[in-house]
Short mmCIF file of C-alpha atoms in Angstrom, two decimals:
data_model
loop_
_atom_site.label_atom_id
_atom_site.label_comp_id
_atom_site.label_asym_id
_atom_site.label_seq_id
_atom_site.Cartn_x
_atom_site.Cartn_y
_atom_site.Cartn_z
CA UNK A 1 68.66 109.57 -30.81
CA UNK A 2 69.47 110.01 -34.46
CA UNK A 3 66.44 112.42 -34.78
CA UNK A 4 67.52 114.34 -31.73
CA UNK A 5 71.14 114.73 -32.99
CA UNK A 6 69.84 115.78 -36.39
CA UNK A 7 67.66 118.46 -34.77
CA UNK A 8 70.48 119.70 -32.63
CA UNK A 9 72.78 119.82 -35.68
CA UNK A 10 70.12 121.68 -37.58
CA UNK A 11 69.63 124.24 -34.87
CA UNK A 12 73.37 124.82 -34.69
CA UNK A 13 73.52 125.46 -38.40
CA UNK A 14 70.53 127.81 -38.36
CA UNK A 15 71.39 131.48 -38.45
CA UNK A 16 71.13 133.18 -35.06
CA UNK A 17 67.85 134.89 -34.47
CA UNK A 18 68.03 138.54 -35.33
CA UNK A 19 67.31 140.95 -32.53
CA UNK A 20 64.46 143.21 -33.49
CA UNK A 21 65.41 146.89 -33.48
CA UNK A 22 63.10 149.54 -32.17
CA UNK A 23 62.73 152.14 -34.83
CA UNK A 24 61.61 155.71 -34.21
CA UNK A 25 58.36 155.11 -36.12
CA UNK A 26 57.50 152.13 -33.85
CA UNK A 27 57.34 154.29 -30.74
CA UNK A 28 53.91 154.47 -29.21
CA UNK A 29 51.78 157.57 -29.40
CA UNK A 30 51.43 159.84 -26.52
CA UNK A 31 48.90 158.47 -23.98
CA UNK A 32 48.23 160.17 -20.68
CA UNK A 33 48.76 157.74 -17.74
CA UNK A 34 45.97 158.77 -15.48
CA UNK A 35 47.33 156.77 -12.59
CA UNK A 36 50.70 158.65 -12.94
CA UNK A 37 48.94 162.01 -12.92
CA UNK A 38 46.08 161.24 -10.76
CA UNK A 39 47.46 163.35 -7.91
CA UNK A 40 47.89 166.33 -10.27
CA UNK A 41 44.38 165.97 -11.48
CA UNK A 42 43.18 165.73 -7.78
CA UNK A 43 44.92 168.97 -6.69
CA UNK A 44 43.69 170.74 -9.84
CA UNK A 45 40.09 169.72 -9.10
CA UNK A 46 40.52 170.88 -5.51
CA UNK A 47 41.86 174.19 -6.66
CA UNK A 48 38.96 174.58 -9.10
CA UNK A 49 36.28 173.68 -6.53
CA UNK A 50 37.58 176.04 -3.92
CA UNK A 51 38.17 178.83 -6.35
CA UNK A 52 34.58 178.70 -7.45
CA UNK A 53 33.30 178.24 -3.93
CA UNK A 54 35.27 181.22 -2.65
CA UNK A 55 34.67 183.52 -5.66
CA UNK A 56 38.36 183.41 -6.54
CA UNK A 57 39.78 184.31 -3.14
CA UNK A 58 41.34 180.86 -2.77
CA UNK A 59 43.79 181.40 -5.70
CA UNK A 60 44.86 184.90 -4.69
CA UNK A 61 48.63 185.31 -4.25
CA UNK A 62 48.20 186.16 -0.53
CA UNK A 63 46.14 183.04 0.21
CA UNK A 64 48.44 180.82 -1.76
CA UNK A 65 51.43 182.16 0.05
CA UNK A 66 49.78 181.40 3.37
CA UNK A 67 48.82 177.97 2.14
CA UNK A 68 52.36 177.00 1.17
CA UNK A 69 53.74 178.35 4.48
CA UNK A 70 51.15 176.15 6.26
CA UNK A 71 52.11 173.03 4.33
CA UNK A 72 55.80 173.46 5.02
CA UNK A 73 55.84 171.53 8.24
CA UNK A 74 53.71 168.72 7.03
CA UNK A 75 55.63 168.59 3.78
CA UNK A 76 59.03 168.24 5.62
CA UNK A 77 57.59 165.47 7.78
CA UNK A 78 56.03 163.68 4.84
CA UNK A 79 59.37 163.57 3.10
CA UNK A 80 60.91 161.57 6.03
CA UNK A 81 57.78 159.52 6.54
CA UNK A 82 57.93 158.26 2.93
CA UNK A 83 61.26 156.61 3.64
CA UNK A 84 59.95 155.16 6.95
CA UNK A 85 56.87 153.70 5.25
CA UNK A 86 58.69 152.51 2.14
CA UNK A 87 61.02 150.64 4.39
CA UNK A 88 57.97 148.91 5.94
CA UNK A 89 57.78 150.74 9.24
CA UNK A 90 55.86 153.59 10.78
CA UNK A 91 56.54 156.61 13.05
CA UNK A 92 53.91 157.85 15.35
CA UNK A 93 56.27 160.08 17.38
CA UNK A 94 57.06 162.78 14.85
CA UNK A 95 54.36 165.23 16.14
CA UNK A 96 55.73 165.02 19.71
CA UNK A 97 59.36 165.15 18.42
CA UNK A 98 58.52 168.35 16.43
CA UNK A 99 57.16 169.88 19.61
CA UNK A 100 60.17 168.87 21.75
CA UNK A 101 62.90 169.99 19.29
CA UNK A 102 61.11 173.24 18.67
CA UNK A 103 60.69 173.70 22.35
CA UNK A 104 64.29 173.01 23.11
CA UNK A 105 65.42 175.53 20.43
CA UNK A 106 63.06 178.17 21.97
CA UNK A 107 64.15 177.50 25.61
CA UNK A 108 67.86 177.85 24.62
CA UNK A 109 67.11 180.99 22.54
CA UNK A 110 64.73 182.81 24.90
CA UNK A 111 65.46 181.60 28.39
CA UNK A 112 69.33 181.17 27.99
CA UNK A 113 69.93 183.77 25.39
CA UNK A 114 71.64 181.43 22.94
CA UNK A 115 72.18 182.70 19.41
CA UNK A 116 69.86 181.40 16.63
CA UNK A 117 72.30 179.05 14.87
CA UNK A 118 73.47 177.37 18.13
CA UNK A 119 69.95 176.77 19.40
CA UNK A 120 68.84 175.42 15.93
CA UNK A 121 71.95 173.16 15.82
CA UNK A 122 71.09 171.55 19.24
CA UNK A 123 67.52 171.04 18.13
CA UNK A 124 68.58 169.23 15.03
CA UNK A 125 71.23 167.12 16.79
CA UNK A 126 68.63 166.22 19.38
CA UNK A 127 66.21 165.12 16.71
CA UNK A 128 68.93 162.84 15.11
CA UNK A 129 69.82 161.23 18.59
CA UNK A 130 66.16 160.57 19.46
CA UNK A 131 65.55 159.18 16.08
CA UNK A 132 68.66 156.90 16.38
CA UNK A 133 67.40 155.72 19.76
CA UNK A 134 64.03 154.70 18.33
CA UNK A 135 65.70 153.09 15.31
CA UNK A 136 67.97 151.16 17.58
CA UNK A 137 65.07 149.52 19.37
CA UNK A 138 63.28 148.78 16.13
CA UNK A 139 66.30 147.48 14.13
CA UNK A 140 68.47 145.83 16.70
CA UNK A 141 66.07 144.81 19.49
CA UNK A 142 63.21 143.86 17.14
CA UNK A 143 60.54 145.80 18.99
CA UNK A 144 57.67 146.64 16.58
CA UNK A 145 57.90 150.15 15.20
CA UNK A 146 54.36 150.91 16.15
CA UNK A 147 55.03 150.26 19.82
CA UNK A 148 58.37 152.06 19.88
CA UNK A 149 57.10 155.15 18.24
CA UNK A 150 53.84 155.11 20.25
CA UNK A 151 55.96 155.17 23.37
CA UNK A 152 58.14 157.81 21.82
CA UNK A 153 55.15 160.00 21.27
CA UNK A 154 54.24 159.91 24.93
CA UNK A 155 57.83 160.22 26.24
CA UNK A 156 58.83 163.21 24.05
CA UNK A 157 55.57 165.08 24.96
CA UNK A 158 56.23 164.41 28.62
CA UNK A 159 59.76 165.61 28.32
CA UNK A 160 58.58 168.81 26.64
CA UNK A 161 56.01 169.49 29.34
CA UNK A 162 58.75 168.90 32.03
CA UNK A 163 61.45 171.04 30.58
CA UNK A 164 59.07 173.89 29.72
CA UNK A 165 57.16 173.74 33.00
CA UNK A 166 53.95 173.85 30.84
CA UNK A 167 54.65 177.45 29.71
CA UNK A 168 54.52 179.08 26.38
CA UNK A 169 58.04 180.26 25.47
CA UNK A 170 58.21 183.48 23.56
CA UNK A 171 58.90 185.88 21.91
CA UNK A 172 61.73 184.92 19.55
CA UNK A 173 64.39 187.29 18.16
CA UNK A 174 63.82 188.59 14.57
CA UNK A 175 66.56 186.44 12.97
CA UNK A 176 64.84 183.37 14.42
CA UNK A 177 61.41 184.42 13.23
CA UNK A 178 62.70 185.09 9.66
CA UNK A 179 63.20 181.35 9.26
CA UNK A 180 59.44 180.68 9.37
CA UNK A 181 58.05 184.09 8.58
CA UNK A 182 60.63 185.44 6.00
CA UNK A 183 60.30 185.67 2.18
CA UNK A 184 62.80 185.45 -0.64
CA UNK A 185 63.31 188.72 -2.48
CA UNK A 186 61.60 188.98 -5.84
CA UNK A 187 64.86 189.06 -7.96
CA UNK A 188 66.35 186.15 -6.10
CA UNK A 189 63.00 184.29 -6.68
CA UNK A 190 63.26 184.67 -10.42
CA UNK A 191 66.80 183.69 -10.56
CA UNK A 192 65.93 180.50 -8.65
CA UNK A 193 63.14 179.89 -11.24
CA UNK A 194 65.52 180.23 -14.02
CA UNK A 195 68.06 177.85 -12.45
CA UNK A 196 65.39 175.29 -11.62
CA UNK A 197 64.10 175.30 -15.29
CA UNK A 198 67.59 175.03 -16.65
CA UNK A 199 68.38 172.17 -14.30
CA UNK A 200 65.21 170.25 -15.37
CA UNK A 201 66.11 170.40 -19.03
CA UNK A 202 69.74 169.60 -18.31
CA UNK A 203 68.86 166.47 -16.39
CA UNK A 204 66.49 165.44 -19.18
CA UNK A 205 69.26 165.73 -21.81
CA UNK A 206 71.79 163.99 -19.57
CA UNK A 207 69.47 161.06 -19.09
CA UNK A 208 68.72 160.99 -22.84
CA UNK A 209 72.45 160.91 -23.63
CA UNK A 210 73.05 158.11 -21.07
CA UNK A 211 70.21 156.03 -22.66
CA UNK A 212 71.65 156.45 -26.13
CA UNK A 213 75.18 155.28 -24.95
CA UNK A 214 73.65 152.16 -23.18
CA UNK A 215 71.41 151.45 -26.20
CA UNK A 216 68.22 151.82 -24.24
CA UNK A 217 65.02 152.81 -25.86
CA UNK A 218 64.30 156.42 -25.58
CA UNK A 219 60.54 156.14 -25.31
CA UNK A 220 58.15 158.84 -26.43
CA UNK A 221 60.27 162.05 -26.76
CA UNK A 222 57.15 164.28 -27.07
CA UNK A 223 55.77 162.98 -23.84
CA UNK A 224 59.19 163.46 -22.05
CA UNK A 225 59.57 167.03 -23.39
CA UNK A 226 55.96 167.69 -22.33
CA UNK A 227 56.67 166.60 -18.76
CA UNK A 228 59.67 168.72 -18.45
CA UNK A 229 57.84 171.72 -20.02
CA UNK A 230 54.83 171.16 -17.64
CA UNK A 231 56.93 171.16 -14.60
CA UNK A 232 58.72 174.15 -15.77
CA UNK A 233 55.59 176.12 -16.40
CA UNK A 234 54.09 175.10 -13.07
CA UNK A 235 57.31 176.22 -11.15
CA UNK A 236 57.45 179.56 -13.09
CA UNK A 237 53.73 180.17 -12.30
CA UNK A 238 54.42 179.41 -8.67
CA UNK A 239 57.30 181.89 -8.41
CA UNK A 240 55.22 184.57 -10.29
CA UNK A 241 52.22 184.07 -7.98
CA UNK A 242 54.40 184.28 -4.86
CA UNK A 243 56.20 187.33 -6.06
CA UNK A 244 52.84 189.12 -6.54
CA UNK A 245 52.48 189.09 -2.75
CA UNK A 246 55.72 189.29 -0.80
CA UNK A 247 57.97 186.73 -2.48
CA UNK A 248 58.59 183.01 -2.04
CA UNK A 249 58.00 182.07 1.62
CA UNK A 250 61.24 180.95 3.30
CA UNK A 251 59.68 177.76 4.70
CA UNK A 252 58.57 176.57 1.31
CA UNK A 253 62.08 177.02 0.06
CA UNK A 254 63.27 174.84 2.85
CA UNK A 255 60.76 172.16 1.74
CA UNK A 256 61.96 172.34 -1.99
CA UNK A 257 65.71 172.09 -0.89
CA UNK A 258 65.01 169.14 1.53
CA UNK A 259 62.80 167.52 -1.18
CA UNK A 260 65.65 167.78 -3.80
CA UNK A 261 68.18 166.29 -1.47
CA UNK A 262 65.90 163.33 -0.51
CA UNK A 263 64.66 162.61 -4.05
CA UNK A 264 68.37 162.38 -5.05
CA UNK A 265 69.05 160.19 -1.93
CA UNK A 266 66.11 157.80 -2.64
CA UNK A 267 66.58 157.51 -6.33
CA UNK A 268 70.23 157.96 -7.00
CA UNK A 269 72.06 156.29 -4.14
CA UNK A 270 72.67 152.77 -2.95
CA UNK A 271 71.02 153.52 0.38
CA UNK A 272 67.83 154.76 -1.32
CA UNK A 273 67.54 151.54 -3.44
CA UNK A 274 68.26 149.31 -0.43
CA UNK A 275 65.40 151.02 1.44
CA UNK A 276 62.91 150.19 -1.40
CA UNK A 277 64.20 146.58 -1.46
CA UNK A 278 63.89 146.19 2.28
CA UNK A 279 60.27 147.38 2.22
CA UNK A 280 59.39 145.30 -0.89
CA UNK A 281 60.83 142.06 0.34
CA UNK A 282 62.93 141.89 3.57
CA UNK A 283 63.87 138.28 3.03
CA UNK A 284 65.23 138.96 -0.43
CA UNK A 285 67.08 142.03 0.99
CA UNK A 286 68.63 139.90 3.60
CA UNK A 287 69.84 137.12 1.30
CA UNK A 288 71.18 139.74 -1.11
CA UNK A 289 73.57 141.01 1.69
CA UNK A 290 71.83 144.29 2.31
CA UNK A 291 72.38 145.39 5.88
CA UNK A 292 68.78 145.91 6.92
CA UNK A 293 69.39 146.86 10.52
CA UNK A 294 71.83 149.62 9.69
CA UNK A 295 69.59 151.05 6.91
CA UNK A 296 66.53 151.02 9.26
CA UNK A 297 68.56 152.85 11.85
CA UNK A 298 69.59 155.50 9.21
CA UNK A 299 66.02 155.89 8.15
CA UNK A 300 64.89 156.79 11.63
CA UNK A 301 67.85 159.07 12.19
CA UNK A 302 66.86 160.90 9.01
CA UNK A 303 63.25 161.08 10.30
CA UNK A 304 64.49 162.59 13.49
CA UNK A 305 66.59 165.22 11.68
CA UNK A 306 63.52 166.22 9.65
CA UNK A 307 61.37 166.40 12.66
CA UNK A 308 63.91 168.74 14.11
CA UNK A 309 63.79 170.99 10.96
CA UNK A 310 60.00 170.84 11.11
CA UNK A 311 60.07 171.83 14.83
CA UNK A 312 62.28 174.85 14.13
CA UNK A 313 60.08 175.92 11.27
CA UNK A 314 56.83 175.62 13.36
CA UNK A 315 58.25 177.44 16.33
CA UNK A 316 59.57 180.19 14.09
CA UNK A 317 56.32 180.50 12.21
CA UNK A 318 54.26 180.75 15.56
CA UNK A 319 56.87 182.99 17.20
CA UNK A 320 56.53 180.73 20.31
CA UNK A 321 56.93 177.12 21.60
CA UNK A 322 54.02 175.57 23.35
CA UNK A 323 53.39 172.19 24.95
CA UNK A 324 50.75 171.37 22.32
CA UNK A 325 53.04 172.22 19.34
CA UNK A 326 53.15 169.40 16.79
CA UNK A 327 49.95 167.70 18.01
CA UNK A 328 48.31 165.38 15.42
CA UNK A 329 51.17 166.18 12.96
CA UNK A 330 52.11 162.53 12.81
CA UNK A 331 48.70 161.65 11.53
CA UNK A 332 48.70 164.51 8.95
CA UNK A 333 52.17 163.37 7.64
CA UNK A 334 51.14 159.69 7.36
CA UNK A 335 47.85 160.77 5.65
CA UNK A 336 49.85 162.93 3.14
CA UNK A 337 52.16 160.03 2.36
CA UNK A 338 49.35 157.50 1.83
CA UNK A 339 47.34 159.98 -0.31
CA UNK A 340 50.55 160.60 -2.26
CA UNK A 341 50.63 156.96 -3.35
CA UNK A 342 53.04 155.32 -0.80
CA UNK A 343 51.93 151.87 0.00
CA UNK A 344 51.54 151.04 3.72
CA UNK A 345 52.85 147.64 2.85
CA UNK A 346 56.25 149.09 1.96
CA UNK A 347 58.41 149.15 -1.10
CA UNK A 348 56.46 151.65 -3.07
CA UNK A 349 56.28 155.42 -2.86
CA UNK A 350 57.84 158.67 -4.03
CA UNK A 351 58.90 161.87 -2.33
CA UNK A 352 57.10 164.07 -4.89
CA UNK A 353 53.88 162.18 -4.39
CA UNK A 354 54.05 162.77 -0.65
CA UNK A 355 54.58 166.35 -1.12
CA UNK A 356 51.63 166.66 -3.36
CA UNK A 357 49.68 164.66 -0.74
CA UNK A 358 50.62 167.20 1.81
CA UNK A 359 49.48 170.02 -0.45
CA UNK A 360 46.15 168.22 -0.91
CA UNK A 361 45.65 167.90 2.89
CA UNK A 362 46.53 171.69 3.58
CA UNK A 363 44.45 172.79 0.59
CA UNK A 364 41.28 171.06 2.04
CA UNK A 365 41.92 172.68 5.42
CA UNK A 366 42.49 176.08 3.91
CA UNK A 367 39.68 175.94 1.45
CA UNK A 368 37.08 174.71 3.99
CA UNK A 369 38.19 177.29 6.53
CA UNK A 370 37.65 180.06 3.93
CA UNK A 371 34.16 178.71 3.38
CA UNK A 372 33.55 178.84 7.10
CA UNK A 373 32.83 175.17 7.20
CA UNK A 374 32.59 173.75 10.80
CA UNK A 375 35.98 172.24 11.94
CA UNK A 376 34.40 168.75 12.43
CA UNK A 377 33.67 168.51 8.76
CA UNK A 378 37.35 168.99 8.07
CA UNK A 379 38.17 165.97 10.13
CA UNK A 380 35.41 163.88 8.45
CA UNK A 381 36.53 164.82 4.94
CA UNK A 382 40.25 164.26 5.52
CA UNK A 383 39.52 160.87 7.21
CA UNK A 384 37.41 159.82 4.47
CA UNK A 385 39.99 160.75 1.84
CA UNK A 386 42.63 158.72 3.84
CA UNK A 387 40.34 155.62 3.88
CA UNK A 388 39.71 155.89 0.18
CA UNK A 389 43.35 156.27 -0.56
CA UNK A 390 44.28 153.12 1.43
CA UNK A 391 41.44 151.23 -0.22
CA UNK A 392 42.79 152.10 -3.68
CA UNK A 393 46.21 150.96 -2.63
CA UNK A 394 44.93 147.55 -1.40
CA UNK A 395 42.81 147.13 -4.47
CA UNK A 396 45.86 147.91 -6.76
CA UNK A 397 47.92 145.37 -4.79
CA UNK A 398 45.22 142.66 -5.20
CA UNK A 399 45.01 143.19 -8.94
CA UNK A 400 48.74 142.96 -9.25
#
C-alpha cells in the first residue's frame, strides 16, 4: 500500500505530459492514393484505349457531347441509388418508374395539351408519391426492399402499358424537347466555368480557415491545392470541348446541379450523416436515437423524385414516350454505383464516385459501338466489370 501511495503521489507531482505539436516540416510528402484516384485512372485508361481504337473519333467534341447526353439519365439515377444502397437497401423499380413518369408527362403534354411545366410537375410529384409508397412498405411494414421494388418494377410497367394503351406518345413540343436536346450558349458556359472554379477555391479556403480555428492539422497543402487545381482544369477542359460543338448539353447541366445538391445533402446535413450511420450499423443508429424508418422513407422519396427527373429527360431526349422506356436502367444505375465504389453492404459510397461510375458504363457502350463491336460483347464486358467491382469491394471489407 505504501508503495502504491508513493507511486500515486509521484505521478501527481510529475509534470503533465506535453502534447506533441505538429509542425509544418513534419507534414508528410505528397503521395498519390491510388485507391482514391482509381476511378479517375480507370476512366482515363478507357478514354485512351477507345481514342486509339477509333483513330481519335472517340474524343471529338461531337462524340463527347453525345456521350454526356447519354449518361445524363443513368447519372441522375445513380445519384439517388447511391443513397439507397448506402442506407443498406436496393431499388429495382427505378427503370419502370422512369418509363411511367416520362410516359405520364408525355400523355398530359401530347394527348391533353397540358403545358410543359404542368406536365413535368405532375410527373415529379408522381415519382415522389410512388417512392413514398415503396419506402413506407420497406420502412414501416418491414417488407424486404428487394421484394417491394421488384413488385414495383412490374406494377409500374403494367400501369404504363395500361394508361398508354401500348402506344408510342409523340411528338413533343419544342419547349419540352429542349430539356433533353437543348444546349447552354457558349458565353453562359464559360461564365458557369468561372463560377465553378471560383467556388472550388472558395470552399477550399473556407475549410482551411475552419481547420485553423479548430486547431486541426491542415494536412499536405500542396496535395490539397493540386486536387482543387486538377478539378478546375478538368471542368474548364470539359466546357471548352462542349463549346467546340454546340455548347454544354442541357441534360448534363441537370446532372451537375442535382449532383451538387445531393453532395451537399449527403455530406453537410444531419440527414446525410444519418443515412450513412443507418447503412453502416443499423443497431447503433437505433440506439443513438436516429429515426431509421423516417430516414429510409425520405431516401425512397428522393429516389422517386430523381426517377421522375430522369423520366422527363429521357422522354425529352427521345421526343417520345414508349412502353419500353427505362428498361434495364435499374441495372445500369446499380452497376454505376457499385463500380463507383459504393458498398452493397451499406454505409460506404460517394455521389461523385457514382457519377464517374455512370460515365465509365456509358463510355464503354459508346466506345464499343463506335468500334462496331457486337452488342452481346457489351453486355459481357459490363457484366464482368460489375462482378470485378463487387469482388474488390468484398475483398477490401475482408482485409479491414
